[in-house]
Short mmCIF file of C-alpha atoms and ligand atoms in Angstrom, two decimals:
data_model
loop_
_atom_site.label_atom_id
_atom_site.label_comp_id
_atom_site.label_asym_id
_atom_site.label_seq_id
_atom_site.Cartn_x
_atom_site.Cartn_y
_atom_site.Cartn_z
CA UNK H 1 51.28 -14.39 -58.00
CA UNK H 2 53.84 -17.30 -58.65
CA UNK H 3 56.65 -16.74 -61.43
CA UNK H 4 56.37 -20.10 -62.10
CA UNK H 5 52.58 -21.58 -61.27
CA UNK H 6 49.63 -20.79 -62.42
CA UNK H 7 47.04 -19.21 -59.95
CA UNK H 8 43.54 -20.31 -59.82
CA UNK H 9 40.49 -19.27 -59.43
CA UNK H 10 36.36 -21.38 -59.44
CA UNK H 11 33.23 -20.72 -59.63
CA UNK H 12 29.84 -22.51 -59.80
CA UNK H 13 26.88 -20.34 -61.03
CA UNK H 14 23.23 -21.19 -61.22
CA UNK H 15 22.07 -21.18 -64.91
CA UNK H 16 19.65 -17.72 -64.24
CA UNK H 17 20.66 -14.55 -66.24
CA UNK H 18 20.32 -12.73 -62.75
CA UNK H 19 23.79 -14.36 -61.80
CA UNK H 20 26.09 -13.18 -65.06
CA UNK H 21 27.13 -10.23 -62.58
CA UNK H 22 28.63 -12.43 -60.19
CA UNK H 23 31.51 -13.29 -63.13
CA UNK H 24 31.85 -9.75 -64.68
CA UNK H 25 32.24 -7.87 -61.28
CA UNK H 26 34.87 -11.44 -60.30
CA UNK H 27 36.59 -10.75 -63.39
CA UNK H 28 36.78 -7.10 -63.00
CA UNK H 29 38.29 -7.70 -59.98
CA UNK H 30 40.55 -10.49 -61.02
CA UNK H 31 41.82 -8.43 -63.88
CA UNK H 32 42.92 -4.84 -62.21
CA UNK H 33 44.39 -6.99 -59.50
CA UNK H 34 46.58 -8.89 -62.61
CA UNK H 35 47.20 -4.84 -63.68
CA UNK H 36 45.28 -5.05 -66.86
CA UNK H 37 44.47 -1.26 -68.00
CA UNK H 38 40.51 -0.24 -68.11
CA UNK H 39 40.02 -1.00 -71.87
CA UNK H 40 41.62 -5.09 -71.40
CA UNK H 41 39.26 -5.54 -68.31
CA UNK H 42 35.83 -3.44 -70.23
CA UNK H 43 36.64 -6.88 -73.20
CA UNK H 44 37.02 -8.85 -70.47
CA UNK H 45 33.78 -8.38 -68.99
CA UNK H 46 31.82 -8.31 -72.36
CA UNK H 47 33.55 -11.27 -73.30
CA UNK H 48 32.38 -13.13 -70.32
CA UNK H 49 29.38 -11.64 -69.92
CA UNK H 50 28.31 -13.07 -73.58
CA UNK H 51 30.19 -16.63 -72.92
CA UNK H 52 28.22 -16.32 -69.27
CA UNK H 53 24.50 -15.79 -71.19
CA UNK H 54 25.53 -18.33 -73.52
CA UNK H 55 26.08 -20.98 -71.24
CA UNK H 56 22.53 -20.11 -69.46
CA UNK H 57 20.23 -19.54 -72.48
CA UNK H 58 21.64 -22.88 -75.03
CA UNK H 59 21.99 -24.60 -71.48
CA UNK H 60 18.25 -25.19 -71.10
CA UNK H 61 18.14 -26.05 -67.07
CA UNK H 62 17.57 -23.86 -64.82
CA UNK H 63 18.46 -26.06 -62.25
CA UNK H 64 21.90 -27.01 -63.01
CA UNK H 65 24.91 -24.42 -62.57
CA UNK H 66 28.11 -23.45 -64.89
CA UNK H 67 31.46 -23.02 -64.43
CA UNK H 68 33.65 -20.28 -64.79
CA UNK H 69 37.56 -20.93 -64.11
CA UNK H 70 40.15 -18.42 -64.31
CA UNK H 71 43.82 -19.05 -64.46
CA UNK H 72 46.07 -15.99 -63.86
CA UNK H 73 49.60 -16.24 -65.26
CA UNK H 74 52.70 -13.66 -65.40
CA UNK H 75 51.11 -12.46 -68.65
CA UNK H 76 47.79 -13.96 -69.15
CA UNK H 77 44.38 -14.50 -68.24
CA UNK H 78 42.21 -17.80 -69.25
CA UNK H 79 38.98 -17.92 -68.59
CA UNK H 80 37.13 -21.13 -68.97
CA UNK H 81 32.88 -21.02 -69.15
CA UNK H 82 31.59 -25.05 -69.24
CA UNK H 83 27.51 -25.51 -69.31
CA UNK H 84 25.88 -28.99 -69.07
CA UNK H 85 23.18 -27.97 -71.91
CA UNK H 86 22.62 -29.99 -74.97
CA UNK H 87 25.76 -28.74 -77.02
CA UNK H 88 25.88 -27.71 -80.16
CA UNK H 89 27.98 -28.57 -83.64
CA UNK H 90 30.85 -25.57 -83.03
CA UNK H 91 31.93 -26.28 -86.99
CA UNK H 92 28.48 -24.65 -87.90
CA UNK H 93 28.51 -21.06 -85.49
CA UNK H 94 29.44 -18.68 -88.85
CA UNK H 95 30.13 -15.40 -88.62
CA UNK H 96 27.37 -12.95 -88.56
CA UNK H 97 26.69 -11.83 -92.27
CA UNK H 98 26.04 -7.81 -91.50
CA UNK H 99 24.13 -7.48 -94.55
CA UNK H 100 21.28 -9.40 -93.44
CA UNK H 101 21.65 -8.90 -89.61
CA UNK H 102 17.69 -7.79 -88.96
CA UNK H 103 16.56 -10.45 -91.63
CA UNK H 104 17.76 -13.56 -90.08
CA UNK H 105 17.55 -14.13 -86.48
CA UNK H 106 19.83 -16.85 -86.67
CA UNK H 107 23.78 -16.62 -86.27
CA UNK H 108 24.07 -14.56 -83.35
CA UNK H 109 26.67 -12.09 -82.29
CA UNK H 110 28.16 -13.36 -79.02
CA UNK H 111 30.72 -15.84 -80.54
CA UNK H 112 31.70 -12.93 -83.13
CA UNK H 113 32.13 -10.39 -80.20
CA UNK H 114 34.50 -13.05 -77.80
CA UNK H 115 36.90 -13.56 -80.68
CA UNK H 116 37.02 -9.87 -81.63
CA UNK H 117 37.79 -8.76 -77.82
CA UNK H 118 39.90 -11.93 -76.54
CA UNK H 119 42.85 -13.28 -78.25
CA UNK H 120 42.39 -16.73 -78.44
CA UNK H 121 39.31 -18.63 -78.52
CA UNK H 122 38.31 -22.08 -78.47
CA UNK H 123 35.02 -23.78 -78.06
CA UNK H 124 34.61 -27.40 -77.78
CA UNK H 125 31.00 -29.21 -77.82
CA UNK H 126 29.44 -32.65 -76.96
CA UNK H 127 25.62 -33.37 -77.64
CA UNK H 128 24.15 -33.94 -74.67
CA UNK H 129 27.08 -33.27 -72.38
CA UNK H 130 27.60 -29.51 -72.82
CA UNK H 131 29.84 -27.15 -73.89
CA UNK H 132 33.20 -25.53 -73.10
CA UNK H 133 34.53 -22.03 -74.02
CA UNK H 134 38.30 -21.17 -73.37
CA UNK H 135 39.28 -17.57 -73.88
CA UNK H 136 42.58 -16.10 -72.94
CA UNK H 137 43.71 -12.33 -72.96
CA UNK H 138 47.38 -11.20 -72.88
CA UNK H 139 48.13 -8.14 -70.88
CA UNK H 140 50.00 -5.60 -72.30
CA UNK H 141 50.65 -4.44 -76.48
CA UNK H 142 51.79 -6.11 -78.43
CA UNK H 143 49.92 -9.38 -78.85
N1 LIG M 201 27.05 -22.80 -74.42
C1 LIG M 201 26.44 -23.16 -75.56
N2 LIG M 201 25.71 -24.31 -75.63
C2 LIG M 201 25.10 -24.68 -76.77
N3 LIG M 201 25.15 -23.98 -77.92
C3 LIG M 201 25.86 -22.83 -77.90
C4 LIG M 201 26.54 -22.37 -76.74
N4 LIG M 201 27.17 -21.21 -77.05
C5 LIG M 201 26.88 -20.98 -78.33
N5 LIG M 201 26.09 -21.93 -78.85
C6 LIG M 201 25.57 -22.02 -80.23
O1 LIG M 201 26.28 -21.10 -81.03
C7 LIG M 201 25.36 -20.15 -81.59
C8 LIG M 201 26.03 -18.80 -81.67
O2 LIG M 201 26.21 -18.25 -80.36
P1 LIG M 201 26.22 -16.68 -80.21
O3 LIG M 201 26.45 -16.32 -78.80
O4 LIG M 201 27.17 -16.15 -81.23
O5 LIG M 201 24.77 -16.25 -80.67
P2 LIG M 201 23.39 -16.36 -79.89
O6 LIG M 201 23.62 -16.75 -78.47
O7 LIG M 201 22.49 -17.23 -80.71
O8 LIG M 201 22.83 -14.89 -79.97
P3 LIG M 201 23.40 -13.59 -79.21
O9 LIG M 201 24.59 -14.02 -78.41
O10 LIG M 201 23.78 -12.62 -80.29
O11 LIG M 201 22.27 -13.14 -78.36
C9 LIG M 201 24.13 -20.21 -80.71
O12 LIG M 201 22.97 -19.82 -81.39
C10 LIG M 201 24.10 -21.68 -80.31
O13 LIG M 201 23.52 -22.44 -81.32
MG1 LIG M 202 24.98 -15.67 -77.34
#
């Protein structure tokens, strides 16, 4: 890896739930090779296993494929998921409210678990166009 550059990695993945362990067991590699220690990579792998269903179940075409991009720095890994599915309005993805988790469907849990395992987060959405999830984990304490 480069002191100063970025290294990167791509790849394009049909929209089928069968394929999400193509980008955990990529990650998994990724990640020990950057020396994170077995509990970073096990958050890594939820966290992009859940970003990974996300992009194929709100996606809607079976046809189409995602991307997953991974930049490896000196200290961090990014991982970008983008979906061509119909989007959605990222101002109104709350929180899961625990007290009512088996009463309401709605709300979800995968957004909640990404943030709680990865430590920055950002999700950007166009109607129609799709979405894109960027989610970086530091190696090391301290962050
Ligand atoms: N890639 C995406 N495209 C469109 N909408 C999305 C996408 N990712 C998340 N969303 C929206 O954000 C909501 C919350 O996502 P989240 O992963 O937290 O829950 P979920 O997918 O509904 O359920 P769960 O992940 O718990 O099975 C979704 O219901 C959906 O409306
Ligand atoms: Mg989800």
């Amino acid at each position: 890896m480069n002191k100063t550059n970025s290294d990167q990695i791509q790849l394009s993945i049909p929209n089928k739930p069968e394929y999400v362990s193509v980008a955990r067991l990529t990650v998994t590699a990724i990640a020990n090779r950057m020396g994170f220690d077995i509990e970073g990579i096990e958050d890594i792998k939820v966290a992009i296993a859940e970003a990974c269903t996300n992009a194929i179940t709100h996606g809607k075409n079976e046809n189409d494929n995602f991307s997953v991009n991974f930049i490896m720095d000196e200290e961090k890994l990014t991982i970008t998921v983008c979906d061509h599915g119909m989007g959605c309005i990222v101002n109104n993805i709350k929180k899961p409210d625990f007290n009512h988790l088996n009463q309401e469907k709605e709300g979800g849990l995968g957004i909640f678990i990404i943030r709680s395992l990865m430590d920055d987060v950002q999700i950007t959405s166009n109607h129609g166009i799709g979405t894109t999830i960027t989610m970086t984990k530091y190696m090391g304490d301290g962050y």
